[in-house]
């Protein structure tokens, strides 16, 4: 069988040409990176877990009317997605102070924020994804004012939905990162959710114990990273088994 053409390789995923025009195959790797790829590791089974968790969340979001690039999961590590033009802005939504907002504003980790805050970072590894204002986004034509309005309202809907979904299984949604893309349909362009939503891109704490169940376990050397991701999957009802199931590539 002919090897599929690689379109793009990122730190945790690879995009391949899809089976039909306008589609791509998103492959989830086991690679983990942090601090602008200065820290690297391979975490066996992480890609399988993120593929499943992201499939689950994107499917639920599609159901409540949030447009996403997700079409369907193909196998343990791959999903079929619509090809979109990625808007070069990372959208961060925060409910509780953690990570860079603590350093930037001198907040205590775990302090609830007065309201949910949406931030934008310019997607640029060489510049370490700097925080930017809407002014920068429109001035440099990274996105239009209309696209920013759409992105903010979709992000807040996603936040409401995911906060409830995770709270129902004993998890606090502290913050998360989203990416959006432009989907071209004839003369129309739609802003849709792209990339992934997984413990790599969210902060998730156990409601009772505040134990971290996300990529901070890797960033801060807390250990049991894939075990924590598997617990998120288990609580969401995606995987009945423990982390061993995530490593079993024969499972579909
Ligand atoms: P912070 O700005 O505090 O580092 O991150 C805020 C939230 O966005 C966290 O949930 C973090 O995991 C996520 N995030 C920020 N930048 C990135 C990124 O480049 N990649 C991924 N996967 N997540 C990110």
PDB file of N, CA, C and O in Angstrom, residues 51-92:
ATOM      1  N   UNK A  51      -6.176  10.379  21.519  1.00  0.00           N
ATOM      2  CA  UNK A  51      -7.054  10.158  20.356  1.00  0.00           C
ATOM      3  C   UNK A  51      -8.473   9.873  20.836  1.00  0.00           C
ATOM      4  O   UNK A  51      -9.441  10.466  20.365  1.00  0.00           O
ATOM      5  N   UNK A  52      -8.590   8.992  21.830  1.00  0.00           N
ATOM      6  CA  UNK A  52      -9.914   8.607  22.329  1.00  0.00           C
ATOM      7  C   UNK A  52     -10.593   9.745  23.081  1.00  0.00           C
ATOM      8  O   UNK A  52     -11.794   9.975  22.930  1.00  0.00           O
ATOM      9  N   UNK A  53      -9.823  10.435  23.930  1.00  0.00           N
ATOM     10  CA  UNK A  53     -10.421  11.516  24.738  1.00  0.00           C
ATOM     11  C   UNK A  53     -10.859  12.657  23.819  1.00  0.00           C
ATOM     12  O   UNK A  53     -11.957  13.196  23.945  1.00  0.00           O
ATOM     13  N   UNK A  54     -10.007  13.003  22.842  1.00  0.00           N
ATOM     14  CA  UNK A  54     -10.348  14.094  21.937  1.00  0.00           C
ATOM     15  C   UNK A  54     -11.558  13.719  21.073  1.00  0.00           C
ATOM     16  O   UNK A  54     -12.451  14.550  20.848  1.00  0.00           O
ATOM     17  N   UNK A  55     -11.599  12.465  20.616  1.00  0.00           N
ATOM     18  CA  UNK A  55     -12.767  11.984  19.855  1.00  0.00           C
ATOM     19  C   UNK A  55     -14.042  12.173  20.679  1.00  0.00           C
ATOM     20  O   UNK A  55     -15.043  12.721  20.193  1.00  0.00           O
ATOM     21  N   UNK A  56     -13.983  11.757  21.939  1.00  0.00           N
ATOM     22  CA  UNK A  56     -15.154  11.820  22.822  1.00  0.00           C
ATOM     23  C   UNK A  56     -15.640  13.264  22.966  1.00  0.00           C
ATOM     24  O   UNK A  56     -16.823  13.570  22.770  1.00  0.00           O
ATOM     25  N   UNK A  57     -14.697  14.169  23.267  1.00  0.00           N
ATOM     26  CA  UNK A  57     -15.089  15.566  23.522  1.00  0.00           C
ATOM     27  C   UNK A  57     -15.580  16.236  22.234  1.00  0.00           C
ATOM     28  O   UNK A  57     -16.615  16.905  22.223  1.00  0.00           O
ATOM     29  N   UNK A  58     -14.865  16.017  21.128  1.00  0.00           N
ATOM     30  CA  UNK A  58     -15.272  16.642  19.855  1.00  0.00           C
ATOM     31  C   UNK A  58     -16.662  16.128  19.426  1.00  0.00           C
ATOM     32  O   UNK A  58     -17.475  16.898  18.899  1.00  0.00           O
ATOM     33  N   UNK A  59     -16.918  14.848  19.657  1.00  0.00           N
ATOM     34  CA  UNK A  59     -18.224  14.281  19.290  1.00  0.00           C
ATOM     35  C   UNK A  59     -19.338  14.948  20.094  1.00  0.00           C
ATOM     36  O   UNK A  59     -20.388  15.315  19.552  1.00  0.00           O
ATOM     37  N   UNK A  60     -19.090  15.105  21.409  1.00  0.00           N
ATOM     38  CA  UNK A  60     -20.095  15.768  22.255  1.00  0.00           C
ATOM     39  C   UNK A  60     -20.300  17.209  21.803  1.00  0.00           C
ATOM     40  O   UNK A  60     -21.421  17.706  21.774  1.00  0.00           O
ATOM     41  N   UNK A  61     -19.206  17.895  21.477  1.00  0.00           N
ATOM     42  CA  UNK A  61     -19.308  19.302  21.050  1.00  0.00           C
ATOM     43  C   UNK A  61     -20.072  19.400  19.733  1.00  0.00           C
ATOM     44  O   UNK A  61     -20.932  20.268  19.576  1.00  0.00           O
ATOM     45  N   UNK A  62     -19.786  18.489  18.787  1.00  0.00           N
ATOM     46  CA  UNK A  62     -20.543  18.463  17.520  1.00  0.00           C
ATOM     47  C   UNK A  62     -22.034  18.321  17.812  1.00  0.00           C
ATOM     48  O   UNK A  62     -22.868  18.986  17.209  1.00  0.00           O
ATOM     49  N   UNK A  63     -22.354  17.441  18.801  1.00  0.00           N
ATOM     50  CA  UNK A  63     -23.752  17.189  19.141  1.00  0.00           C
ATOM     51  C   UNK A  63     -24.465  18.430  19.655  1.00  0.00           C
ATOM     52  O   UNK A  63     -25.649  18.614  19.408  1.00  0.00           O
ATOM     53  N   UNK A  64     -23.730  19.283  20.414  1.00  0.00           N
ATOM     54  CA  UNK A  64     -24.411  20.492  20.941  1.00  0.00           C
ATOM     55  C   UNK A  64     -24.290  21.669  19.965  1.00  0.00           C
ATOM     56  O   UNK A  64     -24.610  22.797  20.299  1.00  0.00           O
ATOM     57  N   UNK A  65     -23.786  21.395  18.765  1.00  0.00           N
ATOM     58  CA  UNK A  65     -23.796  22.435  17.725  1.00  0.00           C
ATOM     59  C   UNK A  65     -22.531  23.262  17.624  1.00  0.00           C
ATOM     60  O   UNK A  65     -22.529  24.284  16.945  1.00  0.00           O
ATOM     61  N   UNK A  66     -21.455  22.822  18.296  1.00  0.00           N
ATOM     62  CA  UNK A  66     -20.167  23.517  18.119  1.00  0.00           C
ATOM     63  C   UNK A  66     -19.502  22.912  16.884  1.00  0.00           C
ATOM     64  O   UNK A  66     -19.244  21.705  16.852  1.00  0.00           O
ATOM     65  N   UNK A  67     -19.243  23.718  15.844  1.00  0.00           N
ATOM     66  CA  UNK A  67     -18.628  23.144  14.642  1.00  0.00           C
ATOM     67  C   UNK A  67     -17.176  22.765  14.895  1.00  0.00           C
ATOM     68  O   UNK A  67     -16.413  23.559  15.457  1.00  0.00           O
ATOM     69  N   UNK A  68     -16.780  21.546  14.521  1.00  0.00           N
ATOM     70  CA  UNK A  68     -15.394  21.102  14.709  1.00  0.00           C
ATOM     71  C   UNK A  68     -14.880  20.460  13.420  1.00  0.00           C
ATOM     72  O   UNK A  68     -15.668  20.125  12.534  1.00  0.00           O
ATOM     73  N   UNK A  69     -13.573  20.261  13.369  1.00  0.00           N
ATOM     74  CA  UNK A  69     -12.973  19.616  12.190  1.00  0.00           C
ATOM     75  C   UNK A  69     -13.131  18.089  12.243  1.00  0.00           C
ATOM     76  O   UNK A  69     -12.884  17.412  11.255  1.00  0.00           O
ATOM     77  N   UNK A  70     -13.569  17.567  13.382  1.00  0.00           N
ATOM     78  CA  UNK A  70     -13.582  16.115  13.597  1.00  0.00           C
ATOM     79  C   UNK A  70     -14.646  15.415  12.742  1.00  0.00           C
ATOM     80  O   UNK A  70     -15.795  15.833  12.717  1.00  0.00           O
ATOM     81  N   UNK A  71     -14.265  14.364  12.054  1.00  0.00           N
ATOM     82  CA  UNK A  71     -15.236  13.550  11.303  1.00  0.00           C
ATOM     83  C   UNK A  71     -15.453  12.225  12.039  1.00  0.00           C
ATOM     84  O   UNK A  71     -16.528  11.951  12.529  1.00  0.00           O
ATOM     85  N   UNK A  72     -14.405  11.413  12.139  1.00  0.00           N
ATOM     86  CA  UNK A  72     -14.528  10.161  12.905  1.00  0.00           C
ATOM     87  C   UNK A  72     -13.164   9.603  13.213  1.00  0.00           C
ATOM     88  O   UNK A  72     -12.187   9.915  12.521  1.00  0.00           O
ATOM     89  N   UNK A  73     -13.134   8.753  14.259  1.00  0.00           N
ATOM     90  CA  UNK A  73     -11.886   8.085  14.604  1.00  0.00           C
ATOM     91  C   UNK A  73     -11.699   6.919  13.653  1.00  0.00           C
ATOM     92  O   UNK A  73     -12.660   6.213  13.332  1.00  0.00           O
ATOM     93  N   UNK A  74     -10.470   6.725  13.180  1.00  0.00           N
ATOM     94  CA  UNK A  74     -10.192   5.648  12.219  1.00  0.00           C
ATOM     95  C   UNK A  74      -9.662   4.406  12.915  1.00  0.00           C
ATOM     96  O   UNK A  74      -9.996   3.283  12.545  1.00  0.00           O
ATOM     97  N   UNK A  75      -8.793   4.606  13.881  1.00  0.00           N
ATOM     98  CA  UNK A  75      -8.192   3.480  14.612  1.00  0.00           C
ATOM     99  C   UNK A  75      -7.610   4.022  15.911  1.00  0.00           C
ATOM    100  O   UNK A  75      -7.916   5.152  16.296  1.00  0.00           O
ATOM    101  N   UNK A  76      -6.773   3.226  16.576  1.00  0.00           N
ATOM    102  CA  UNK A  76      -6.298   3.614  17.911  1.00  0.00           C
ATOM    103  C   UNK A  76      -5.532   4.933  17.938  1.00  0.00           C
ATOM    104  O   UNK A  76      -5.506   5.623  18.936  1.00  0.00           O
ATOM    105  N   UNK A  77      -4.869   5.259  16.842  1.00  0.00           N
ATOM    106  CA  UNK A  77      -4.030   6.473  16.852  1.00  0.00           C
ATOM    107  C   UNK A  77      -4.430   7.537  15.846  1.00  0.00           C
ATOM    108  O   UNK A  77      -3.812   8.593  15.805  1.00  0.00           O
ATOM    109  N   UNK A  78      -5.446   7.250  15.025  1.00  0.00           N
ATOM    110  CA  UNK A  78      -5.744   8.192  13.946  1.00  0.00           C
ATOM    111  C   UNK A  78      -7.213   8.586  13.913  1.00  0.00           C
ATOM    112  O   UNK A  78      -8.083   7.775  14.210  1.00  0.00           O
ATOM    113  N   UNK A  79      -7.431   9.832  13.521  1.00  0.00           N
ATOM    114  CA  UNK A  79      -8.795  10.276  13.260  1.00  0.00           C
ATOM    115  C   UNK A  79      -8.850  11.036  11.938  1.00  0.00           C
ATOM    116  O   UNK A  79      -7.869  11.645  11.517  1.00  0.00           O
ATOM    117  N   UNK A  80     -10.012  10.924  11.299  1.00  0.00           N
ATOM    118  CA  UNK A  80     -10.249  11.635  10.045  1.00  0.00           C
ATOM    119  C   UNK A  80     -10.821  13.000  10.407  1.00  0.00           C
ATOM    120  O   UNK A  80     -11.763  13.092  11.199  1.00  0.00           O
ATOM    121  N   UNK A  81     -10.211  14.045   9.839  1.00  0.00           N
ATOM    122  CA  UNK A  81     -10.677  15.410  10.137  1.00  0.00           C
ATOM    123  C   UNK A  81     -10.819  16.187   8.830  1.00  0.00           C
ATOM    124  O   UNK A  81     -10.249  15.809   7.804  1.00  0.00           O
ATOM    125  N   UNK A  82     -11.589  17.270   8.909  1.00  0.00           N
ATOM    126  CA  UNK A  82     -11.682  18.164   7.739  1.00  0.00           C
ATOM    127  C   UNK A  82     -10.439  19.035   7.674  1.00  0.00           C
ATOM    128  O   UNK A  82      -9.927  19.471   8.708  1.00  0.00           O
ATOM    129  N   UNK A  83      -9.993  19.259   6.457  1.00  0.00           N
ATOM    130  CA  UNK A  83      -8.829  20.129   6.276  1.00  0.00           C
ATOM    131  C   UNK A  83      -9.265  21.577   6.491  1.00  0.00           C
ATOM    132  O   UNK A  83     -10.229  22.030   5.861  1.00  0.00           O
ATOM    133  N   UNK A  84      -8.602  22.252   7.401  1.00  0.00           N
ATOM    134  CA  UNK A  84      -8.921  23.668   7.642  1.00  0.00           C
ATOM    135  C   UNK A  84      -7.642  24.482   7.555  1.00  0.00           C
ATOM    136  O   UNK A  84      -6.539  23.940   7.642  1.00  0.00           O
ATOM    137  N   UNK A  85      -7.818  25.783   7.401  1.00  0.00           N
ATOM    138  CA  UNK A  85      -6.663  26.695   7.448  1.00  0.00           C
ATOM    139  C   UNK A  85      -6.552  27.155   8.903  1.00  0.00           C
ATOM    140  O   UNK A  85      -7.456  27.832   9.421  1.00  0.00           O
ATOM    141  N   UNK A  86      -5.488  26.728   9.558  1.00  0.00           N
ATOM    142  CA  UNK A  86      -5.354  27.005  10.990  1.00  0.00           C
ATOM    143  C   UNK A  86      -5.134  28.505  11.230  1.00  0.00           C
ATOM    144  O   UNK A  86      -4.292  29.134  10.587  1.00  0.00           O
ATOM    145  N   UNK A  87      -5.913  29.073  12.124  1.00  0.00           N
ATOM    146  CA  UNK A  87      -5.732  30.475  12.530  1.00  0.00           C
ATOM    147  C   UNK A  87      -4.545  30.478  13.512  1.00  0.00           C
ATOM    148  O   UNK A  87      -4.550  29.694  14.477  1.00  0.00           O
ATOM    149  N   UNK A  88      -3.508  31.311  13.251  1.00  0.00           N
ATOM    150  CA  UNK A  88      -2.266  31.158  14.024  1.00  0.00           C
ATOM    151  C   UNK A  88      -2.315  31.761  15.432  1.00  0.00           C
ATOM    152  O   UNK A  88      -1.421  32.496  15.849  1.00  0.00           O
ATOM    153  N   UNK A  89      -3.388  31.432  16.137  1.00  0.00           N
ATOM    154  CA  UNK A  89      -3.595  31.983  17.477  1.00  0.00           C
ATOM    155  C   UNK A  89      -4.014  30.835  18.399  1.00  0.00           C
ATOM    156  O   UNK A  89      -4.900  30.066  18.042  1.00  0.00           O
ATOM    157  N   UNK A  90      -3.349  30.717  19.549  1.00  0.00           N
ATOM    158  CA  UNK A  90      -3.780  29.741  20.553  1.00  0.00           C
ATOM    159  C   UNK A  90      -4.750  30.456  21.481  1.00  0.00           C
ATOM    160  O   UNK A  90      -4.453  31.562  21.955  1.00  0.00           O
ATOM    161  N   UNK A  91      -5.892  29.831  21.699  1.00  0.00           N
ATOM    162  CA  UNK A  91      -6.922  30.447  22.530  1.00  0.00           C
ATOM    163  C   UNK A  91      -6.926  29.728  23.871  1.00  0.00           C
ATOM    164  O   UNK A  91      -7.116  28.506  23.920  1.00  0.00           O
ATOM    165  N   UNK A  92      -6.698  30.472  24.928  1.00  0.00           N
ATOM    166  CA  UNK A  92      -6.644  29.853  26.262  1.00  0.00           C
ATOM    167  C   UNK A  92      -7.823  30.363  27.073  1.00  0.00           C
ATOM    168  O   UNK A  92      -8.114  31.559  27.067  1.00  0.00           O
TER     169      UNK A  92
END
